[in-house]
PDB file of C-alpha atoms in Angstrom:
ATOM      1  CA  ALA A 123      15.085  10.788   5.997  1.00 81.00           C
ATOM      2  CA  GLN A 124      12.586  11.812   3.376  1.00 86.00           C
ATOM      3  CA  SER A 125       8.837  12.219   3.647  1.00 90.00           C
ATOM      4  CA  VAL A 126       5.859  13.806   1.980  1.00 93.00           C
ATOM      5  CA  ALA A 127       2.649  15.242   3.360  1.00 95.00           C
ATOM      6  CA  GLN A 128      -0.542  15.777   1.446  1.00 95.00           C
ATOM      7  CA  PRO A 129      -2.728  17.690   3.892  1.00 95.00           C
ATOM      8  CA  GLU A 130      -6.001  17.186   2.065  1.00 95.00           C
ATOM      9  CA  ASP A 131      -7.633  13.784   1.731  1.00 93.00           C
ATOM     10  CA  GLN A 132     -10.126  15.164  -0.757  1.00 96.00           C
ATOM     11  CA  VAL A 133     -10.423  18.128  -3.081  1.00 97.00           C
ATOM     12  CA  ASN A 134     -13.709  18.953  -4.779  1.00 97.00           C
ATOM     13  CA  VAL A 135     -13.975  21.506  -7.565  1.00 97.00           C
ATOM     14  CA  ALA A 136     -16.411  22.414 -10.309  1.00 97.00           C
ATOM     15  CA  GLU A 137     -15.439  21.783 -13.890  1.00 97.00           C
ATOM     16  CA  GLY A 138     -13.711  24.803 -15.381  1.00 97.00           C
ATOM     17  CA  ASN A 139     -12.449  26.040 -12.026  1.00 97.00           C
ATOM     18  CA  PRO A 140      -8.800  26.016 -10.986  1.00 97.00           C
ATOM     19  CA  LEU A 141      -7.556  22.899  -9.244  1.00 97.00           C
ATOM     20  CA  THR A 142      -4.821  22.820  -6.625  1.00 98.00           C
ATOM     21  CA  VAL A 143      -3.534  19.738  -4.823  1.00 98.00           C
ATOM     22  CA  LYS A 144      -1.152  20.499  -1.997  1.00 98.00           C
ATOM     23  CA  CYS A 145       2.107  18.759  -1.152  1.00 98.00           C
ATOM     24  CA  THR A 146       4.892  19.517   1.284  1.00 97.00           C
ATOM     25  CA  TYR A 147       8.080  17.556   1.669  1.00 96.00           C
ATOM     26  CA  SER A 148      11.013  16.922   3.954  1.00 94.00           C
ATOM     27  CA  VAL A 149      14.435  15.780   2.807  1.00 90.00           C
ATOM     28  CA  SER A 150      18.012  15.985   4.015  1.00 88.00           C
ATOM     29  CA  GLY A 151      19.498  17.248   0.768  1.00 86.00           C
ATOM     30  CA  ASN A 152      18.041  18.599  -2.422  1.00 87.00           C
ATOM     31  CA  PRO A 153      14.692  17.094  -3.380  1.00 90.00           C
ATOM     32  CA  TYR A 154      13.580  15.366  -6.514  1.00 90.00           C
ATOM     33  CA  LEU A 155       9.798  15.779  -6.590  1.00 93.00           C
ATOM     34  CA  PHE A 156       7.156  13.916  -8.535  1.00 93.00           C
ATOM     35  CA  TRP A 157       3.423  13.808  -9.055  1.00 95.00           C
ATOM     36  CA  TYR A 158       1.632  10.607 -10.017  1.00 93.00           C
ATOM     37  CA  VAL A 159      -2.059  10.053 -10.753  1.00 94.00           C
ATOM     38  CA  GLN A 160      -4.074   6.890 -10.286  1.00 90.00           C
ATOM     39  CA  TYR A 161      -7.305   6.339 -12.158  1.00 87.00           C
ATOM     40  CA  PRO A 162      -9.683   3.567 -11.041  1.00 80.00           C
ATOM     41  CA  ASN A 163      -8.321   0.084 -11.763  1.00 73.00           C
ATOM     42  CA  ARG A 164      -5.151   1.536 -13.231  1.00 77.00           C
ATOM     43  CA  GLY A 165      -1.594   1.812 -12.021  1.00 79.00           C
ATOM     44  CA  LEU A 166       0.110   5.005 -10.993  1.00 86.00           C
ATOM     45  CA  GLN A 167       0.879   7.245 -13.950  1.00 90.00           C
ATOM     46  CA  PHE A 168       3.651   9.804 -14.022  1.00 89.00           C
ATOM     47  CA  LEU A 169       2.473  13.406 -14.367  1.00 93.00           C
ATOM     48  CA  LEU A 170       5.540  15.552 -13.880  1.00 93.00           C
ATOM     49  CA  LYS A 171       8.774  15.960 -11.972  1.00 91.00           C
ATOM     50  CA  TYR A 172      11.040  18.633 -10.593  1.00 92.00           C
ATOM     51  CA  ILE A 173      14.750  17.952 -10.544  1.00 87.00           C
ATOM     52  CA  THR A 174      16.375  21.345 -10.960  1.00 84.00           C
ATOM     53  CA  GLY A 175      15.939  24.563 -12.894  1.00 86.00           C
ATOM     54  CA  ASP A 176      12.704  26.466 -13.391  1.00 90.00           C
ATOM     55  CA  ASN A 177      10.487  26.284 -10.331  1.00 92.00           C
ATOM     56  CA  LEU A 178       7.375  25.929 -12.485  1.00 95.00           C
ATOM     57  CA  VAL A 179       7.186  22.516 -14.052  1.00 95.00           C
ATOM     58  CA  LYS A 180       4.697  21.602 -16.761  1.00 95.00           C
ATOM     59  CA  GLY A 181       3.482  18.052 -17.174  1.00 93.00           C
ATOM     60  CA  SER A 182       0.882  15.833 -18.772  1.00 89.00           C
ATOM     61  CA  TYR A 183      -2.809  16.656 -19.272  1.00 91.00           C
ATOM     62  CA  GLY A 184      -2.337  20.383 -18.673  1.00 95.00           C
ATOM     63  CA  PHE A 185      -1.032  20.001 -15.126  1.00 96.00           C
ATOM     64  CA  GLU A 186       1.783  22.044 -13.667  1.00 97.00           C
ATOM     65  CA  ALA A 187       3.480  22.227 -10.301  1.00 97.00           C
ATOM     66  CA  GLU A 188       5.440  24.912  -8.550  1.00 96.00           C
ATOM     67  CA  PHE A 189       8.501  24.116  -6.471  1.00 96.00           C
ATOM     68  CA  ASN A 190       8.874  26.446  -3.501  1.00 96.00           C
ATOM     69  CA  LYS A 191      12.050  25.762  -1.575  1.00 94.00           C
ATOM     70  CA  SER A 192      11.382  28.184   1.267  1.00 95.00           C
ATOM     71  CA  GLN A 193       7.981  26.634   1.946  1.00 96.00           C
ATOM     72  CA  THR A 194       9.164  23.098   1.074  1.00 96.00           C
ATOM     73  CA  SER A 195       6.121  22.727  -1.130  1.00 97.00           C
ATOM     74  CA  PHE A 196       5.346  21.300  -4.532  1.00 97.00           C
ATOM     75  CA  HIS A 197       1.670  21.997  -5.178  1.00 98.00           C
ATOM     76  CA  LEU A 198      -0.011  20.560  -8.254  1.00 98.00           C
ATOM     77  CA  LYS A 199      -2.190  22.916 -10.269  1.00 98.00           C
ATOM     78  CA  LYS A 200      -4.437  22.987 -13.260  1.00 97.00           C
ATOM     79  CA  PRO A 201      -6.001  26.257 -14.426  1.00 97.00           C
ATOM     80  CA  SER A 202      -9.269  24.697 -15.602  1.00 97.00           C
ATOM     81  CA  ALA A 203     -10.276  21.300 -14.257  1.00 97.00           C
ATOM     82  CA  LEU A 204     -12.108  18.643 -16.265  1.00 97.00           C
ATOM     83  CA  VAL A 205     -14.441  15.929 -15.005  1.00 96.00           C
ATOM     84  CA  SER A 206     -11.908  13.447 -16.387  1.00 95.00           C
ATOM     85  CA  ASP A 207      -9.311  14.776 -13.931  1.00 96.00           C
ATOM     86  CA  SER A 208     -11.187  13.028 -11.128  1.00 96.00           C
ATOM     87  CA  ALA A 209      -8.657  10.585  -9.717  1.00 95.00           C
ATOM     88  CA  LEU A 210      -6.266   9.896  -6.852  1.00 94.00           C
ATOM     89  CA  TYR A 211      -3.132  12.044  -6.899  1.00 96.00           C
ATOM     90  CA  PHE A 212       0.131  11.172  -5.183  1.00 95.00           C
ATOM     91  CA  CYS A 213       3.064  13.425  -4.478  1.00 96.00           C
ATOM     92  CA  ALA A 214       6.439  11.708  -4.102  1.00 93.00           C
ATOM     93  CA  VAL A 215       9.938  12.777  -3.143  1.00 92.00           C
ATOM     94  CA  ARG A 216      13.416  11.386  -3.331  1.00 88.00           C
ATOM     95  CA  ASP A 217      16.453  12.860  -1.665  1.00 84.00           C
ATOM     96  CA  GLU A 218      19.328  13.511  -4.091  1.00 78.00           C
ATOM     97  CA  THR A 219      21.494  11.173  -2.013  1.00 77.00           C
ATOM     98  CA  ASN A 220      19.025   8.314  -2.414  1.00 73.00           C
ATOM     99  CA  ASP A 221      19.174   6.607  -5.800  1.00 71.00           C
ATOM    100  CA  TYR A 222      16.209   4.312  -5.670  1.00 74.00           C
ATOM    101  CA  LYS A 223      13.539   4.856  -3.067  1.00 84.00           C
ATOM    102  CA  LEU A 224      10.567   7.128  -3.637  1.00 87.00           C
ATOM    103  CA  SER A 225       8.520   8.195  -0.640  1.00 89.00           C
ATOM    104  CA  PHE A 226       4.875   8.834  -1.397  1.00 92.00           C
ATOM    105  CA  GLY A 227       2.267  10.968   0.265  1.00 92.00           C
ATOM    106  CA  ALA A 228      -1.012   9.452   1.376  1.00 90.00           C
ATOM    107  CA  GLY A 229      -2.793  10.649  -1.726  1.00 93.00           C
ATOM    108  CA  THR A 230      -5.511  13.205  -2.440  1.00 96.00           C
ATOM    109  CA  THR A 231      -8.770  12.234  -4.070  1.00 95.00           C
ATOM    110  CA  VAL A 232      -9.836  14.848  -6.588  1.00 97.00           C
ATOM    111  CA  THR A 233     -13.467  15.037  -7.627  1.00 97.00           C
ATOM    112  CA  VAL A 234     -14.424  17.404 -10.417  1.00 97.00           C
ATOM    113  CA  ARG A 235     -18.169  17.895 -10.721  1.00 96.00           C
ATOM    114  CA  ALA A 236     -19.836  18.841 -13.957  1.00 95.00           C
TER     115      ALA A 236
ATOM    116  CA  GLU B  20       2.494   4.057 -24.459  1.00 72.00           C
ATOM    117  CA  PRO B  21       4.258   0.899 -23.170  1.00 78.00           C
ATOM    118  CA  GLU B  22       2.831  -0.631 -20.027  1.00 87.00           C
ATOM    119  CA  VAL B  23       3.944  -2.655 -17.054  1.00 92.00           C
ATOM    120  CA  THR B  24       1.770  -5.744 -16.732  1.00 93.00           C
ATOM    121  CA  GLN B  25       0.949  -7.436 -13.439  1.00 94.00           C
ATOM    122  CA  THR B  26      -0.739 -10.763 -12.856  1.00 93.00           C
ATOM    123  CA  PRO B  27      -2.960 -11.763 -11.225  1.00 92.00           C
ATOM    124  CA  SER B  28      -5.071  -8.679 -10.548  1.00 92.00           C
ATOM    125  CA  HIS B  29      -6.430 -10.319  -7.404  1.00 94.00           C
ATOM    126  CA  GLN B  30      -4.893 -13.059  -5.280  1.00 96.00           C
ATOM    127  CA  VAL B  31      -6.521 -14.661  -2.281  1.00 96.00           C
ATOM    128  CA  THR B  32      -4.443 -16.926  -0.071  1.00 96.00           C
ATOM    129  CA  GLN B  33      -4.486 -18.560   3.324  1.00 96.00           C
ATOM    130  CA  MET B  34      -2.158 -17.343   6.053  1.00 97.00           C
ATOM    131  CA  GLY B  35       1.123 -19.225   5.946  1.00 96.00           C
ATOM    132  CA  GLN B  36       0.940 -19.990   2.259  1.00 97.00           C
ATOM    133  CA  GLU B  37       3.492 -18.874  -0.286  1.00 97.00           C
ATOM    134  CA  VAL B  38       2.461 -16.448  -3.018  1.00 97.00           C
ATOM    135  CA  ILE B  39       4.228 -15.239  -6.115  1.00 96.00           C
ATOM    136  CA  LEU B  40       3.225 -11.974  -7.696  1.00 97.00           C
ATOM    137  CA  ARG B  41       4.242 -11.571 -11.297  1.00 96.00           C
ATOM    138  CA  CYS B  42       5.201  -8.548 -13.310  1.00 96.00           C
ATOM    139  CA  VAL B  43       6.341  -7.937 -16.854  1.00 96.00           C
ATOM    140  CA  PRO B  44       8.258  -4.649 -16.908  1.00 95.00           C
ATOM    141  CA  ILE B  45       8.682  -2.522 -19.991  1.00 93.00           C
ATOM    142  CA  SER B  46      11.056  -4.364 -22.253  1.00 90.00           C
ATOM    143  CA  ASN B  47      14.008  -1.956 -22.431  1.00 89.00           C
ATOM    144  CA  HIS B  48      13.865  -0.887 -18.806  1.00 91.00           C
ATOM    145  CA  LEU B  49      16.744  -1.706 -16.498  1.00 91.00           C
ATOM    146  CA  TYR B  50      15.459  -0.898 -13.010  1.00 92.00           C
ATOM    147  CA  PHE B  51      12.626  -2.722 -11.326  1.00 94.00           C
ATOM    148  CA  TYR B  52      10.693  -2.011  -8.171  1.00 94.00           C
ATOM    149  CA  TRP B  53       7.987  -3.280  -5.897  1.00 96.00           C
ATOM    150  CA  TYR B  54       5.781  -0.956  -3.868  1.00 95.00           C
ATOM    151  CA  ARG B  55       2.757  -1.771  -1.792  1.00 94.00           C
ATOM    152  CA  GLN B  56      -0.243   0.071  -0.437  1.00 90.00           C
ATOM    153  CA  ILE B  57      -2.132  -1.210   2.551  1.00 90.00           C
ATOM    154  CA  LEU B  58      -5.746  -0.065   2.416  1.00 86.00           C
ATOM    155  CA  GLY B  59      -6.012   3.510   3.614  1.00 80.00           C
ATOM    156  CA  GLN B  60      -2.266   3.958   3.982  1.00 83.00           C
ATOM    157  CA  LYS B  61       0.574   5.374   1.922  1.00 84.00           C
ATOM    158  CA  VAL B  62       2.247   3.722  -1.020  1.00 89.00           C
ATOM    159  CA  GLU B  63       5.402   2.202   0.482  1.00 92.00           C
ATOM    160  CA  PHE B  64       8.673   1.255  -1.159  1.00 92.00           C
ATOM    161  CA  LEU B  65       9.636  -2.395  -0.799  1.00 95.00           C
ATOM    162  CA  VAL B  66      12.610  -3.091  -3.017  1.00 95.00           C
ATOM    163  CA  SER B  67      14.548  -2.035  -6.082  1.00 93.00           C
ATOM    164  CA  PHE B  68      16.396  -4.401  -8.410  1.00 94.00           C
ATOM    165  CA  TYR B  69      19.086  -3.730 -10.947  1.00 92.00           C
ATOM    166  CA  ASN B  70      21.597  -5.878 -12.777  1.00 91.00           C
ATOM    167  CA  ASN B  71      20.138  -9.035 -11.248  1.00 91.00           C
ATOM    168  CA  GLU B  72      20.525  -7.968  -7.686  1.00 93.00           C
ATOM    169  CA  ILE B  73      18.705  -5.985  -5.044  1.00 94.00           C
ATOM    170  CA  SER B  74      19.956  -2.418  -5.042  1.00 91.00           C
ATOM    171  CA  GLU B  75      17.913  -1.196  -2.096  1.00 90.00           C
ATOM    172  CA  LYS B  76      15.239  -2.574   0.198  1.00 93.00           C
ATOM    173  CA  SER B  77      13.088  -1.174   2.953  1.00 92.00           C
ATOM    174  CA  GLU B  78      12.656  -2.462   6.469  1.00 92.00           C
ATOM    175  CA  ILE B  79       9.387  -4.037   5.315  1.00 93.00           C
ATOM    176  CA  PHE B  80      11.284  -6.321   2.946  1.00 95.00           C
ATOM    177  CA  ASP B  81      12.342  -8.954   5.466  1.00 94.00           C
ATOM    178  CA  ASP B  82      13.416 -12.560   4.982  1.00 94.00           C
ATOM    179  CA  GLN B  83       9.880 -13.562   4.039  1.00 96.00           C
ATOM    180  CA  PHE B  84      10.180 -11.566   0.828  1.00 97.00           C
ATOM    181  CA  SER B  85      12.299 -12.270  -2.212  1.00 97.00           C
ATOM    182  CA  VAL B  86      12.483 -10.998  -5.764  1.00 97.00           C
ATOM    183  CA  GLU B  87      13.673 -12.646  -8.900  1.00 95.00           C
ATOM    184  CA  ARG B  88      14.051 -11.974 -12.574  1.00 93.00           C
ATOM    185  CA  PRO B  89      13.902 -15.562 -13.777  1.00 86.00           C
ATOM    186  CA  ASP B  90      14.135 -14.724 -17.463  1.00 87.00           C
ATOM    187  CA  GLY B  91      14.480 -11.671 -19.667  1.00 78.00           C
ATOM    188  CA  SER B  92      10.930 -10.489 -19.219  1.00 87.00           C
ATOM    189  CA  ASN B  93       9.435 -11.386 -15.832  1.00 93.00           C
ATOM    190  CA  PHE B  94      10.044  -9.854 -12.425  1.00 96.00           C
ATOM    191  CA  THR B  95       8.506 -11.648  -9.465  1.00 97.00           C
ATOM    192  CA  LEU B  96       7.861 -10.947  -5.801  1.00 97.00           C
ATOM    193  CA  LYS B  97       7.592 -13.993  -3.552  1.00 97.00           C
ATOM    194  CA  ILE B  98       6.209 -13.980  -0.047  1.00 97.00           C
ATOM    195  CA  ARG B  99       7.191 -17.263   1.586  1.00 96.00           C
ATOM    196  CA  SER B 100       4.740 -17.494   4.445  1.00 94.00           C
ATOM    197  CA  THR B 101       2.033 -14.896   4.185  1.00 96.00           C
ATOM    198  CA  LYS B 102       0.685 -13.047   7.186  1.00 96.00           C
ATOM    199  CA  LEU B 103      -2.593 -11.219   7.586  1.00 96.00           C
ATOM    200  CA  GLU B 104      -0.747  -7.909   7.527  1.00 95.00           C
ATOM    201  CA  ASP B 105       0.645  -8.688   4.069  1.00 96.00           C
ATOM    202  CA  SER B 106      -2.800  -7.943   2.659  1.00 97.00           C
ATOM    203  CA  ALA B 107      -2.274  -4.960   0.378  1.00 96.00           C
ATOM    204  CA  MET B 108      -2.152  -3.763  -3.197  1.00 93.00           C
ATOM    205  CA  TYR B 109       1.267  -4.569  -4.610  1.00 96.00           C
ATOM    206  CA  PHE B 110       2.576  -2.407  -7.424  1.00 94.00           C
ATOM    207  CA  CYS B 111       5.398  -3.328  -9.732  1.00 95.00           C
ATOM    208  CA  ALA B 112       7.274  -0.531 -11.472  1.00 93.00           C
ATOM    209  CA  SER B 113      10.135  -0.168 -13.894  1.00 92.00           C
ATOM    210  CA  SER B 114      12.310   2.635 -15.167  1.00 90.00           C
ATOM    211  CA  LEU B 115      14.829   3.082 -17.926  1.00 87.00           C
ATOM    212  CA  GLY B 116      17.262   4.943 -15.747  1.00 80.00           C
ATOM    213  CA  GLN B 117      17.658   6.041 -12.190  1.00 72.00           C
ATOM    214  CA  GLY B 118      18.527   9.223 -10.442  1.00 63.00           C
ATOM    215  CA  MET B 119      17.577  12.335 -12.295  1.00 55.00           C
ATOM    216  CA  ASN B 120      16.314  10.361 -15.277  1.00 57.00           C
ATOM    217  CA  GLU B 121      13.975   8.306 -13.217  1.00 70.00           C
ATOM    218  CA  LYS B 122      10.416   8.132 -14.450  1.00 81.00           C
ATOM    219  CA  LEU B 123       8.659   5.142 -13.001  1.00 86.00           C
ATOM    220  CA  PHE B 124       6.059   3.252 -14.965  1.00 89.00           C
ATOM    221  CA  PHE B 125       3.700   1.379 -12.673  1.00 90.00           C
ATOM    222  CA  GLY B 126       1.561  -1.648 -13.261  1.00 91.00           C
ATOM    223  CA  SER B 127      -2.107  -1.668 -12.281  1.00 89.00           C
ATOM    224  CA  GLY B 128      -1.334  -3.697  -9.176  1.00 92.00           C
ATOM    225  CA  THR B 129      -2.137  -7.044  -7.600  1.00 95.00           C
ATOM    226  CA  GLN B 130      -4.590  -6.972  -4.723  1.00 94.00           C
ATOM    227  CA  LEU B 131      -3.395  -9.591  -2.237  1.00 97.00           C
ATOM    228  CA  SER B 132      -5.837 -10.774   0.388  1.00 97.00           C
ATOM    229  CA  VAL B 133      -4.513 -13.028   3.135  1.00 97.00           C
ATOM    230  CA  LEU B 134      -7.235 -14.866   5.064  1.00 96.00           C
TER     231      LEU B 134
END
């Protein structure tokens, strides 16, 4: 079985401050981890993924995420948030033995205030 | 960047009616998916489709649901007899590959309301 938890429904930060969106996962085998972002009236957009290799993954729009196997976490980070980063963020996981199905977290609403 | 297109953006139907949700995946993609999100709940996997057949489906995807790629461009989700609990945002997605190369491109969704 595979699952994802996003413990925070909402994250509020001031523009220019660091942004962190938390994600923990559970899989049977090795995880493939993803972050997607959803802007209002838009579909989910891919931000970044971790498959193997370097634990720090860099993605779109200045975002990065760190894979931590011991803590089963894959937190999304951005050193300096922008107002335009305000959106709904989803973490997703797929077990290496599962070819097709992504399991999503419940989502975290990020609000960046000017 | 290429986009996945979904129509309609909103669909209202009466319980028991059939609905067809339409999607145009990215043209060179080979794998197609439907996900849904009931209001306030997680995005849930429904089905994946490759080489003109279902490759995986969830327990949600029962006999009331079907998918079809009727031509080279469209990918449809049919719900034969809608129930109130089918009300959700339905997302279509496509990808060029699967496994490690998987990067899903999602449409903007169809909001289905069953009355």
